[in-house]
PDB file of N, CA and C in Angstrom:
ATOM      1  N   UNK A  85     -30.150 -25.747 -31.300  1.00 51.00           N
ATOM      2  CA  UNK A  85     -28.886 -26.040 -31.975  1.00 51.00           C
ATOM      3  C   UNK A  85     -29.127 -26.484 -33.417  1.00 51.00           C
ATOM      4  N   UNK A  86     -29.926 -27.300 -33.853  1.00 57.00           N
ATOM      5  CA  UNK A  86     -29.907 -28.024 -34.543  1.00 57.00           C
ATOM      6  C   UNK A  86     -30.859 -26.697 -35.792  1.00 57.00           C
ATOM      7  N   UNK A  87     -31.678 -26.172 -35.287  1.00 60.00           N
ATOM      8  CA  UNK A  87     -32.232 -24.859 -36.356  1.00 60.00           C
ATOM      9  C   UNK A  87     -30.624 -24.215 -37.219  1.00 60.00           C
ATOM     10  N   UNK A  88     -29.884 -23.461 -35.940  1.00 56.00           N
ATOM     11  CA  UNK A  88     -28.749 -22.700 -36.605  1.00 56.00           C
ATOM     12  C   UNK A  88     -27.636 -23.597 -37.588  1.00 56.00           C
ATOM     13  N   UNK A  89     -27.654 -25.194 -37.161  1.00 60.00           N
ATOM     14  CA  UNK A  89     -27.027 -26.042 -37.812  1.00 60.00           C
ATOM     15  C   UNK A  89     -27.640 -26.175 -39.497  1.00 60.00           C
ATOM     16  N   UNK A  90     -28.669 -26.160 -39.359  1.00 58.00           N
ATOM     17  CA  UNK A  90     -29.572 -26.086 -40.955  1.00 58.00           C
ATOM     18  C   UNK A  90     -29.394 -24.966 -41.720  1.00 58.00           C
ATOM     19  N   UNK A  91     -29.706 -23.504 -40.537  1.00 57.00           N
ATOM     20  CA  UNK A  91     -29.617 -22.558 -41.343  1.00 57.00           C
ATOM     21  C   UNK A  91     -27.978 -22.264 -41.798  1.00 57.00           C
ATOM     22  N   UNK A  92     -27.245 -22.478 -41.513  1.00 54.00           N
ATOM     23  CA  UNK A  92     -25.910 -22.060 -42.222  1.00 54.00           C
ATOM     24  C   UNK A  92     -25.615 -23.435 -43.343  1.00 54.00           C
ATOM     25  N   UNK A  93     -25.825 -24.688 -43.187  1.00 54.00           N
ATOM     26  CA  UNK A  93     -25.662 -25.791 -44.005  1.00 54.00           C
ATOM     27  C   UNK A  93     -26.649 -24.965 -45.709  1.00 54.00           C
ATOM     28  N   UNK A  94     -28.169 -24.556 -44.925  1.00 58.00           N
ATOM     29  CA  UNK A  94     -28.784 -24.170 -45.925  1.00 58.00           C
ATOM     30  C   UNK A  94     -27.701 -22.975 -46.893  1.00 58.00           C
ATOM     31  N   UNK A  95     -27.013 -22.265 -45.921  1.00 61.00           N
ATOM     32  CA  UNK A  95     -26.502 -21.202 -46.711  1.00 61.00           C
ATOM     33  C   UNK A  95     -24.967 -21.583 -47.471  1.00 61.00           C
ATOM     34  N   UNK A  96     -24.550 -22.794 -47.144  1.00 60.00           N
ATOM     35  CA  UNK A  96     -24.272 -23.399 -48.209  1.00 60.00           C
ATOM     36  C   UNK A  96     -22.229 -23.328 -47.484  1.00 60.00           C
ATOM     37  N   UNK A  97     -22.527 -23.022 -46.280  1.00 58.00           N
ATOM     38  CA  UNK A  97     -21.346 -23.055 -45.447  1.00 58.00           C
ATOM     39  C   UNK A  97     -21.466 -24.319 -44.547  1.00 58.00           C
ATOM     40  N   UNK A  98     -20.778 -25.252 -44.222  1.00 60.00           N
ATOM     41  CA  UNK A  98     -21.040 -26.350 -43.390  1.00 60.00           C
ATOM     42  C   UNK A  98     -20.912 -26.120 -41.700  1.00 60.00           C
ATOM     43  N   UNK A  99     -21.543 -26.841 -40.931  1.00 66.00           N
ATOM     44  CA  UNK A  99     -21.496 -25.978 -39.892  1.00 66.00           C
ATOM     45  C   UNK A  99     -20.266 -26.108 -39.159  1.00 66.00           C
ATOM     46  N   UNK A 100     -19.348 -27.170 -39.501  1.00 68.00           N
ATOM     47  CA  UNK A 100     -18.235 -27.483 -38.438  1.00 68.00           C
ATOM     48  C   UNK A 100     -17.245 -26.797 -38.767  1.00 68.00           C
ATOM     49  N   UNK A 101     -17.591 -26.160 -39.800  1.00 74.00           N
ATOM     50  CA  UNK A 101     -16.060 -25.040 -40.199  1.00 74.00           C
ATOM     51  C   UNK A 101     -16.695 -23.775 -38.924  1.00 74.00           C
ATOM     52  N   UNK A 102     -18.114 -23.353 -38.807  1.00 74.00           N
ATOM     53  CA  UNK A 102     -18.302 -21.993 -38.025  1.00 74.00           C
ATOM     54  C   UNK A 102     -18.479 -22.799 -36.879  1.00 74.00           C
ATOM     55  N   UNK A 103     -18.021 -24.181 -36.132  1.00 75.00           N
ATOM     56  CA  UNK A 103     -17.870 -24.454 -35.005  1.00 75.00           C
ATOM     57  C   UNK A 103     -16.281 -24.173 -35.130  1.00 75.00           C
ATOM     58  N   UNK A 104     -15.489 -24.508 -35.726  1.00 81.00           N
ATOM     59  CA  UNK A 104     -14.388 -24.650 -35.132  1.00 81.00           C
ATOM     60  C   UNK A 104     -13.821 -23.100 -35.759  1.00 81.00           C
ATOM     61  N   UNK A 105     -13.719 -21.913 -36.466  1.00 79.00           N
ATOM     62  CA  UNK A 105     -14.341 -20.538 -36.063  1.00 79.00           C
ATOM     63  C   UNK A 105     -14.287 -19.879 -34.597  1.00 79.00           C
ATOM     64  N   UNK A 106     -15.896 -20.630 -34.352  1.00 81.00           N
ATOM     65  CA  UNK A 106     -16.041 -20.022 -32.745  1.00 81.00           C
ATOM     66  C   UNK A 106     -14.939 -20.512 -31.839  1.00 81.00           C
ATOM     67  N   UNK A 107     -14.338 -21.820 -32.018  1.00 81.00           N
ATOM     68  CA  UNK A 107     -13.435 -22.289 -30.901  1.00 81.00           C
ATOM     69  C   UNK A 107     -11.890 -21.432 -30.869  1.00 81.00           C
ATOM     70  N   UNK A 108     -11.786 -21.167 -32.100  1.00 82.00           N
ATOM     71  CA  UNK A 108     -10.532 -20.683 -32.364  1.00 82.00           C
ATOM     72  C   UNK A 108     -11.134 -19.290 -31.804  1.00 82.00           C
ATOM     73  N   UNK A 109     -11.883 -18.702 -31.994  1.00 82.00           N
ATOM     74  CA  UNK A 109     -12.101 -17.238 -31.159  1.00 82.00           C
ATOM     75  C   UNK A 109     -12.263 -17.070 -29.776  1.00 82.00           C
ATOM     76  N   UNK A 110     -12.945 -18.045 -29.255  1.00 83.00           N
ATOM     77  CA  UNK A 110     -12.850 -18.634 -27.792  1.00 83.00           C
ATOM     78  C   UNK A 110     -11.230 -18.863 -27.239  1.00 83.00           C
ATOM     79  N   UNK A 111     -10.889 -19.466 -28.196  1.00 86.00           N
ATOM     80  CA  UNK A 111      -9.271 -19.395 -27.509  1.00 86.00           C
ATOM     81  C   UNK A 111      -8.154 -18.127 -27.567  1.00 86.00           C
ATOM     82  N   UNK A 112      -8.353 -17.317 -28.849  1.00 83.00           N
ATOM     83  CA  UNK A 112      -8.335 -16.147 -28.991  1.00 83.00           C
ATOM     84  C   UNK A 112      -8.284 -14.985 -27.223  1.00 83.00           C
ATOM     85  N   UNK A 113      -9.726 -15.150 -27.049  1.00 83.00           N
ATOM     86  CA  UNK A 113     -10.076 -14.389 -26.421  1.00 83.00           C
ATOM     87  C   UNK A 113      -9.742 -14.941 -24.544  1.00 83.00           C
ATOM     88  N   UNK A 114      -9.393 -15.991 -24.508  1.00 84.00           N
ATOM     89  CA  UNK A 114      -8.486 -16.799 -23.327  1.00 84.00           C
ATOM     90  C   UNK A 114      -7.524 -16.239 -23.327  1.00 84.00           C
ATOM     91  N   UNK A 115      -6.825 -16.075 -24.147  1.00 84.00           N
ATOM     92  CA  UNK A 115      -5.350 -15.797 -24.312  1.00 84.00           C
ATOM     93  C   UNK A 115      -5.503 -14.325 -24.490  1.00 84.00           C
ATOM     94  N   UNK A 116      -6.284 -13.459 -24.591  1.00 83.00           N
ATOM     95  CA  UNK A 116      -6.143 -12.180 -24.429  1.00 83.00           C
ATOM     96  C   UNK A 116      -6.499 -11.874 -22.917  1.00 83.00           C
ATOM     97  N   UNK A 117      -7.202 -12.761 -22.211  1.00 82.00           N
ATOM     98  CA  UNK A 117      -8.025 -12.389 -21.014  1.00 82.00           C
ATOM     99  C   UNK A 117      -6.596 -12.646 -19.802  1.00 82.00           C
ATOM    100  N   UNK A 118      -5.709 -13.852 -20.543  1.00 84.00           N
ATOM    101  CA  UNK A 118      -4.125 -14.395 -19.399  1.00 84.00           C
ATOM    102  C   UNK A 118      -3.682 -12.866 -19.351  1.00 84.00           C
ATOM    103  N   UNK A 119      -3.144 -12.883 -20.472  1.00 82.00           N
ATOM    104  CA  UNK A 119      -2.254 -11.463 -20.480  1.00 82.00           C
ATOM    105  C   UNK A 119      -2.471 -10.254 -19.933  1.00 82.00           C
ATOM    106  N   UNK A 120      -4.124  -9.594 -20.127  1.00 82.00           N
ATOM    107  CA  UNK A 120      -4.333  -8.702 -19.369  1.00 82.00           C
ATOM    108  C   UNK A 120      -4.152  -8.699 -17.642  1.00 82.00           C
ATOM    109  N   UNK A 121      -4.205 -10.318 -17.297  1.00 82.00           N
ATOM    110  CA  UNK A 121      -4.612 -10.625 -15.955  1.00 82.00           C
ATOM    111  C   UNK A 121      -3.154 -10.713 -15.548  1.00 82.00           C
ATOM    112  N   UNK A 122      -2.096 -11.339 -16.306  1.00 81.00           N
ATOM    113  CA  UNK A 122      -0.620 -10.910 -16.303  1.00 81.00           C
ATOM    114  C   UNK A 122      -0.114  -9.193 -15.953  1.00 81.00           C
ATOM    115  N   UNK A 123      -0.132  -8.595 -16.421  1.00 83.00           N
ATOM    116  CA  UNK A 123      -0.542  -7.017 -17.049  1.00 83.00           C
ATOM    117  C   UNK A 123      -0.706  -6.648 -15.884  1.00 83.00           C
ATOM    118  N   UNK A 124      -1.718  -6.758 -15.071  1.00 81.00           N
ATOM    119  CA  UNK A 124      -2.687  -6.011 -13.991  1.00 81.00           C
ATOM    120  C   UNK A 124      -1.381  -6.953 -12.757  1.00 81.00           C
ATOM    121  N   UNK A 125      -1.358  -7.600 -12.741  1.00 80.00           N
ATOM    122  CA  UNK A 125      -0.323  -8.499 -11.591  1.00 80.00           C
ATOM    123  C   UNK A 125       0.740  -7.587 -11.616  1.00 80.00           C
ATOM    124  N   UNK A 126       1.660  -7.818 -12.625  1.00 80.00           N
ATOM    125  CA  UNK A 126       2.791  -6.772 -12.615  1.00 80.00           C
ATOM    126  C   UNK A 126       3.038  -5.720 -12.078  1.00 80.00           C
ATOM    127  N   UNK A 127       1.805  -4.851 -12.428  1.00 80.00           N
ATOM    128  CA  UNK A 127       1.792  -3.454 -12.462  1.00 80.00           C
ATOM    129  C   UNK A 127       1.389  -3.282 -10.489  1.00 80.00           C
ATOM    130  N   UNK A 128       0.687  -4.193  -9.968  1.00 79.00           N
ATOM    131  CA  UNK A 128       0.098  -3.974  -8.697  1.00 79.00           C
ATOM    132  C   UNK A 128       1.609  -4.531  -7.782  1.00 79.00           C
ATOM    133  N   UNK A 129       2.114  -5.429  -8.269  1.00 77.00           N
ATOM    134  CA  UNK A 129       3.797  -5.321  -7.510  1.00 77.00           C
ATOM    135  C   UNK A 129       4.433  -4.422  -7.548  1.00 77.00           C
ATOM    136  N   UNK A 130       4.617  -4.132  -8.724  1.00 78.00           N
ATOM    137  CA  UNK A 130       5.492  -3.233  -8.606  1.00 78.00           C
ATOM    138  C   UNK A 130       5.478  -1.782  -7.599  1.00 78.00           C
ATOM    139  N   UNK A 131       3.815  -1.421  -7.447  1.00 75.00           N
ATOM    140  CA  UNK A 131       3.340  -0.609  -7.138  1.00 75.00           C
ATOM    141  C   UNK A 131       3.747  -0.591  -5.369  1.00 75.00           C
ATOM    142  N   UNK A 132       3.663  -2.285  -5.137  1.00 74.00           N
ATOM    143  CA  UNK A 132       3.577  -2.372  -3.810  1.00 74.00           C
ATOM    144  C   UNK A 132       5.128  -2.732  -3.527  1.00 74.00           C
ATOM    145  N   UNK A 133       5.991  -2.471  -4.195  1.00 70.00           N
ATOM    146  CA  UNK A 133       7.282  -2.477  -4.108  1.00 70.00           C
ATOM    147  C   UNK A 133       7.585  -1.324  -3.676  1.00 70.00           C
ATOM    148  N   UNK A 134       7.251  -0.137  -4.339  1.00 68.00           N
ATOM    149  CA  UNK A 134       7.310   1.693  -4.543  1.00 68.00           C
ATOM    150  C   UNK A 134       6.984   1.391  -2.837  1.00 68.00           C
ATOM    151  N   UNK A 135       6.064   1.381  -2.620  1.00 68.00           N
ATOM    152  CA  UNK A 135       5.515   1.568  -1.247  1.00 68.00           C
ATOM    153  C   UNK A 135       6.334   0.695  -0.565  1.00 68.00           C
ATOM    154  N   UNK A 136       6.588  -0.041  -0.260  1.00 64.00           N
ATOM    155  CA  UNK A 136       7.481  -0.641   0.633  1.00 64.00           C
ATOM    156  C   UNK A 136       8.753   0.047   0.514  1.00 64.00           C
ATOM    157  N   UNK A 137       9.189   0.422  -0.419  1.00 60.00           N
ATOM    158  CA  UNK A 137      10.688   1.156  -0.440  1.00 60.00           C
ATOM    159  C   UNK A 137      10.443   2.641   0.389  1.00 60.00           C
ATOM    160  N   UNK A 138       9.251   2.975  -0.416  1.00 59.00           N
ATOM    161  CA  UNK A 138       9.040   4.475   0.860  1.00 59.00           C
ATOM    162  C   UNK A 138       9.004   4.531   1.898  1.00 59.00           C
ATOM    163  N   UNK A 139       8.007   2.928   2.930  1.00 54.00           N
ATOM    164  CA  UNK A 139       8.238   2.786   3.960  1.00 54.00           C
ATOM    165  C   UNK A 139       9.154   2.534   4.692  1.00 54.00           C
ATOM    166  N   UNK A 140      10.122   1.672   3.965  1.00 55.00           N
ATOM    167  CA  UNK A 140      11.336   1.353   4.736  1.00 55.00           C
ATOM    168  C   UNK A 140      12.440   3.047   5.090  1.00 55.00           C
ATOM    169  N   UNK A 141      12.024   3.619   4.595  1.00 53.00           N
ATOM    170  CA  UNK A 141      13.074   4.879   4.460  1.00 53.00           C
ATOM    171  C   UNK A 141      12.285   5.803   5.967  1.00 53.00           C
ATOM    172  N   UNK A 142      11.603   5.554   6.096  1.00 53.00           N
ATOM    173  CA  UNK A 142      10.822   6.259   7.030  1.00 53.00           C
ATOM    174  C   UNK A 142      11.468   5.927   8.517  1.00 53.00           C
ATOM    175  N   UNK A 143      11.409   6.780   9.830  1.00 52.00           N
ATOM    176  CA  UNK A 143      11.961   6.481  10.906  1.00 52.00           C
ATOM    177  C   UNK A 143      10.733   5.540  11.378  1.00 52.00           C
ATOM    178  N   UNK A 144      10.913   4.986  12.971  1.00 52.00           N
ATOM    179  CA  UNK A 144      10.368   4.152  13.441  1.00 52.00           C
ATOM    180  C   UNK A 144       8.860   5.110  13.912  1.00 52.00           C
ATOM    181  N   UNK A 145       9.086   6.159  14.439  1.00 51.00           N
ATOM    182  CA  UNK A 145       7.620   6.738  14.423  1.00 51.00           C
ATOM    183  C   UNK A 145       6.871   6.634  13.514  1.00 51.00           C
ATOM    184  N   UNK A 146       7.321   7.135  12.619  1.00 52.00           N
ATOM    185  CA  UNK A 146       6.261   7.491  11.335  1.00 52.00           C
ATOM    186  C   UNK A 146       6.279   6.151  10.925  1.00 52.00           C
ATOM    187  N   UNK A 147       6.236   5.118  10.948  1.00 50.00           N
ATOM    188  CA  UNK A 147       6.268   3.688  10.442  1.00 50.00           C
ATOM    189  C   UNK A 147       5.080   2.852  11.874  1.00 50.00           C
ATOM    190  N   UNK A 148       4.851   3.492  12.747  1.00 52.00           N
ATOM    191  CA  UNK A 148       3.555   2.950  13.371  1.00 52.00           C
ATOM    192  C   UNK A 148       2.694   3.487  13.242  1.00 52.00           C
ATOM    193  N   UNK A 149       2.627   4.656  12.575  1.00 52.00           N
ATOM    194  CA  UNK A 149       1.187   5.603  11.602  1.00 52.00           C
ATOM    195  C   UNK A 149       0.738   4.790  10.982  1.00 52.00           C
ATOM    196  N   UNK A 150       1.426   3.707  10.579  1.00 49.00           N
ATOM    197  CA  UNK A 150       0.110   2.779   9.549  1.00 49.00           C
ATOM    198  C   UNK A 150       0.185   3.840   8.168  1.00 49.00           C
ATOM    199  N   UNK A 151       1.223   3.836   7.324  1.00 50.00           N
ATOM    200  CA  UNK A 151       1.149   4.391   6.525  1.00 50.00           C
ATOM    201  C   UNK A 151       0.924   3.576   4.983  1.00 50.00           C
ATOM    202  N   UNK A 152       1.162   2.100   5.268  1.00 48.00           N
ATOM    203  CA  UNK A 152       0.590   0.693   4.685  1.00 48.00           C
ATOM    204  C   UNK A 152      -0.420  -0.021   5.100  1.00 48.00           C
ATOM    205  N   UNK A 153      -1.482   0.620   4.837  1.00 48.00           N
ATOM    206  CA  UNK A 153      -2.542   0.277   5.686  1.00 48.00           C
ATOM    207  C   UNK A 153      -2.789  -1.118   5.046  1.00 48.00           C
ATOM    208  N   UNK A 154      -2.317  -1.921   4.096  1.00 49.00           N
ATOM    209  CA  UNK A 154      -3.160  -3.054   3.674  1.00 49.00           C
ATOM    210  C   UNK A 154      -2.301  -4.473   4.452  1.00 49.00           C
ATOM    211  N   UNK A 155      -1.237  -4.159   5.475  1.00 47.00           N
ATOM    212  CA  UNK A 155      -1.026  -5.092   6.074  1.00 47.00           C
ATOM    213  C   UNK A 155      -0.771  -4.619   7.594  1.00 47.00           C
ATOM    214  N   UNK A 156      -0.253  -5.544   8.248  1.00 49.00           N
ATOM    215  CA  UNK A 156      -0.535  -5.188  10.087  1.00 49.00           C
ATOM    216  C   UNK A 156       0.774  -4.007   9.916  1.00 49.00           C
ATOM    217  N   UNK A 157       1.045  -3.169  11.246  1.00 49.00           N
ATOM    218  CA  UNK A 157       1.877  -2.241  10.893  1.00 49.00           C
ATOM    219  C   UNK A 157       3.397  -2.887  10.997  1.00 49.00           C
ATOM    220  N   UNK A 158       3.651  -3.985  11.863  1.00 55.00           N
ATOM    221  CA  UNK A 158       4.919  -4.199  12.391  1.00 55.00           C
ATOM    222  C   UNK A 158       5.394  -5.064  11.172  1.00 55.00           C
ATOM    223  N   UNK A 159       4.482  -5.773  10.543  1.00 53.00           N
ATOM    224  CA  UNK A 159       4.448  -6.817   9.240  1.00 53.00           C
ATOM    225  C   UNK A 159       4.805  -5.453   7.963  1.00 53.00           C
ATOM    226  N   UNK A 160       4.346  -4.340   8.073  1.00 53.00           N
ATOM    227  CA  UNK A 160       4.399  -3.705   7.060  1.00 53.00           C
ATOM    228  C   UNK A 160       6.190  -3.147   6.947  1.00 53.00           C
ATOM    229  N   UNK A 161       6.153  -2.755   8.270  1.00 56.00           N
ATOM    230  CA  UNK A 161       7.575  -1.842   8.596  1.00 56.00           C
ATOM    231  C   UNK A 161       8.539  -2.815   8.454  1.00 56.00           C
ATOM    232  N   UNK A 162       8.608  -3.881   9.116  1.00 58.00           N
ATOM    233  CA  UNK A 162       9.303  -5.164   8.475  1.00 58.00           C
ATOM    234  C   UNK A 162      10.041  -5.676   7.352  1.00 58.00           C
ATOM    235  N   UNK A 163       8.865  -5.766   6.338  1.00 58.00           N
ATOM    236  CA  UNK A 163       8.642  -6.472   4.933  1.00 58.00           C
ATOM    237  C   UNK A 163       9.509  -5.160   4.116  1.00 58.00           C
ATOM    238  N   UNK A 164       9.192  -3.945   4.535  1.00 57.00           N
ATOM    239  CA  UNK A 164       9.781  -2.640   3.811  1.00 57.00           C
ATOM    240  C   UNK A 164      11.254  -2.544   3.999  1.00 57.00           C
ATOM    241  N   UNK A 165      11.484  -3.176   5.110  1.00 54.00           N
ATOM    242  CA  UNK A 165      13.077  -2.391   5.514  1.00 54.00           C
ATOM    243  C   UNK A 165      13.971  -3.617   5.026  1.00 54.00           C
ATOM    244  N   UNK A 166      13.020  -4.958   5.384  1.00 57.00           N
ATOM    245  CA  UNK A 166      13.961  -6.391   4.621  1.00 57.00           C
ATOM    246  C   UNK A 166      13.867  -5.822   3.137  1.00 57.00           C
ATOM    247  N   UNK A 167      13.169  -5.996   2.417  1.00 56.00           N
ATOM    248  CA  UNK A 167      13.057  -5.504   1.104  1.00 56.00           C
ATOM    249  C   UNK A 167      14.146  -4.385   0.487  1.00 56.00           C
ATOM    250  N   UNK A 168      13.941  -3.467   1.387  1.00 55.00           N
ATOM    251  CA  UNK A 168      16.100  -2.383   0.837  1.00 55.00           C
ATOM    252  C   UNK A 168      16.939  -2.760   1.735  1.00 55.00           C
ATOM    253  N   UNK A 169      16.909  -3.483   2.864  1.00 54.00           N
ATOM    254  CA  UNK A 169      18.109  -3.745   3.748  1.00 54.00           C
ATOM    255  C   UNK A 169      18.522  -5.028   3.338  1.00 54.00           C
ATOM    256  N   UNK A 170      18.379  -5.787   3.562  1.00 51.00           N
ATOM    257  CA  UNK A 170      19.097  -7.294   3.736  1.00 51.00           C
ATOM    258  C   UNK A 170      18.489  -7.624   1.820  1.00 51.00           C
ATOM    259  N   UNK A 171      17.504  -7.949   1.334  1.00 44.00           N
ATOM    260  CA  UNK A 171      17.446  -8.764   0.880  1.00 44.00           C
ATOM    261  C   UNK A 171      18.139  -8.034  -0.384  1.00 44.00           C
ATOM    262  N   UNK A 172      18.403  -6.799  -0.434  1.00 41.00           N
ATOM    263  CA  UNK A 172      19.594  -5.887  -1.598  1.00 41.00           C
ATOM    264  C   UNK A 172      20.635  -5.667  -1.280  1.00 41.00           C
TER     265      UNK A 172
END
């Protein structure tokens, strides 16, 4: 620490201005990292909205195919049909 602290003092920049620099880019880059992680959330609801609306439209056969495979089937067929029936 204390080398890179000399060498920029030597160069005639003090070092707590290129500490607080890095912090402000550090926070910068926080606040770019929320949003993308915002971004990616959105987009995966919505996605799993699409799919639940398709499922709910489906008869009761084709709705124990497991055509939502990322939850149990009766939980899936369920969640799809509350989702356009009752809760719209």
């Amino acid at each position: 620490m204390r080398l890179g602290v000399w060498s920029t003092a030597q160069k005639g920049r003090p070092s707590h201005l290129q500490h607080e620099q890095q912090q402000q880019q550090q926070k910068q880059q926080q606040q770019q990292q929320k949003q993308q992680q915002q971004k990616q959330q959105q987009q995966q609801q919505k996605q799993q909205q699409q799919k639940q609306q398709q499922h709910a439209g489906l008869n009761a056969a084709e709705c124990t195919s497991g055509i939502t495979p990322t939850l149990p089937l009766s939980a899936s067929c369920n969640a799809g049909h509350l989702i356009n029936g009752i809760a719209r």
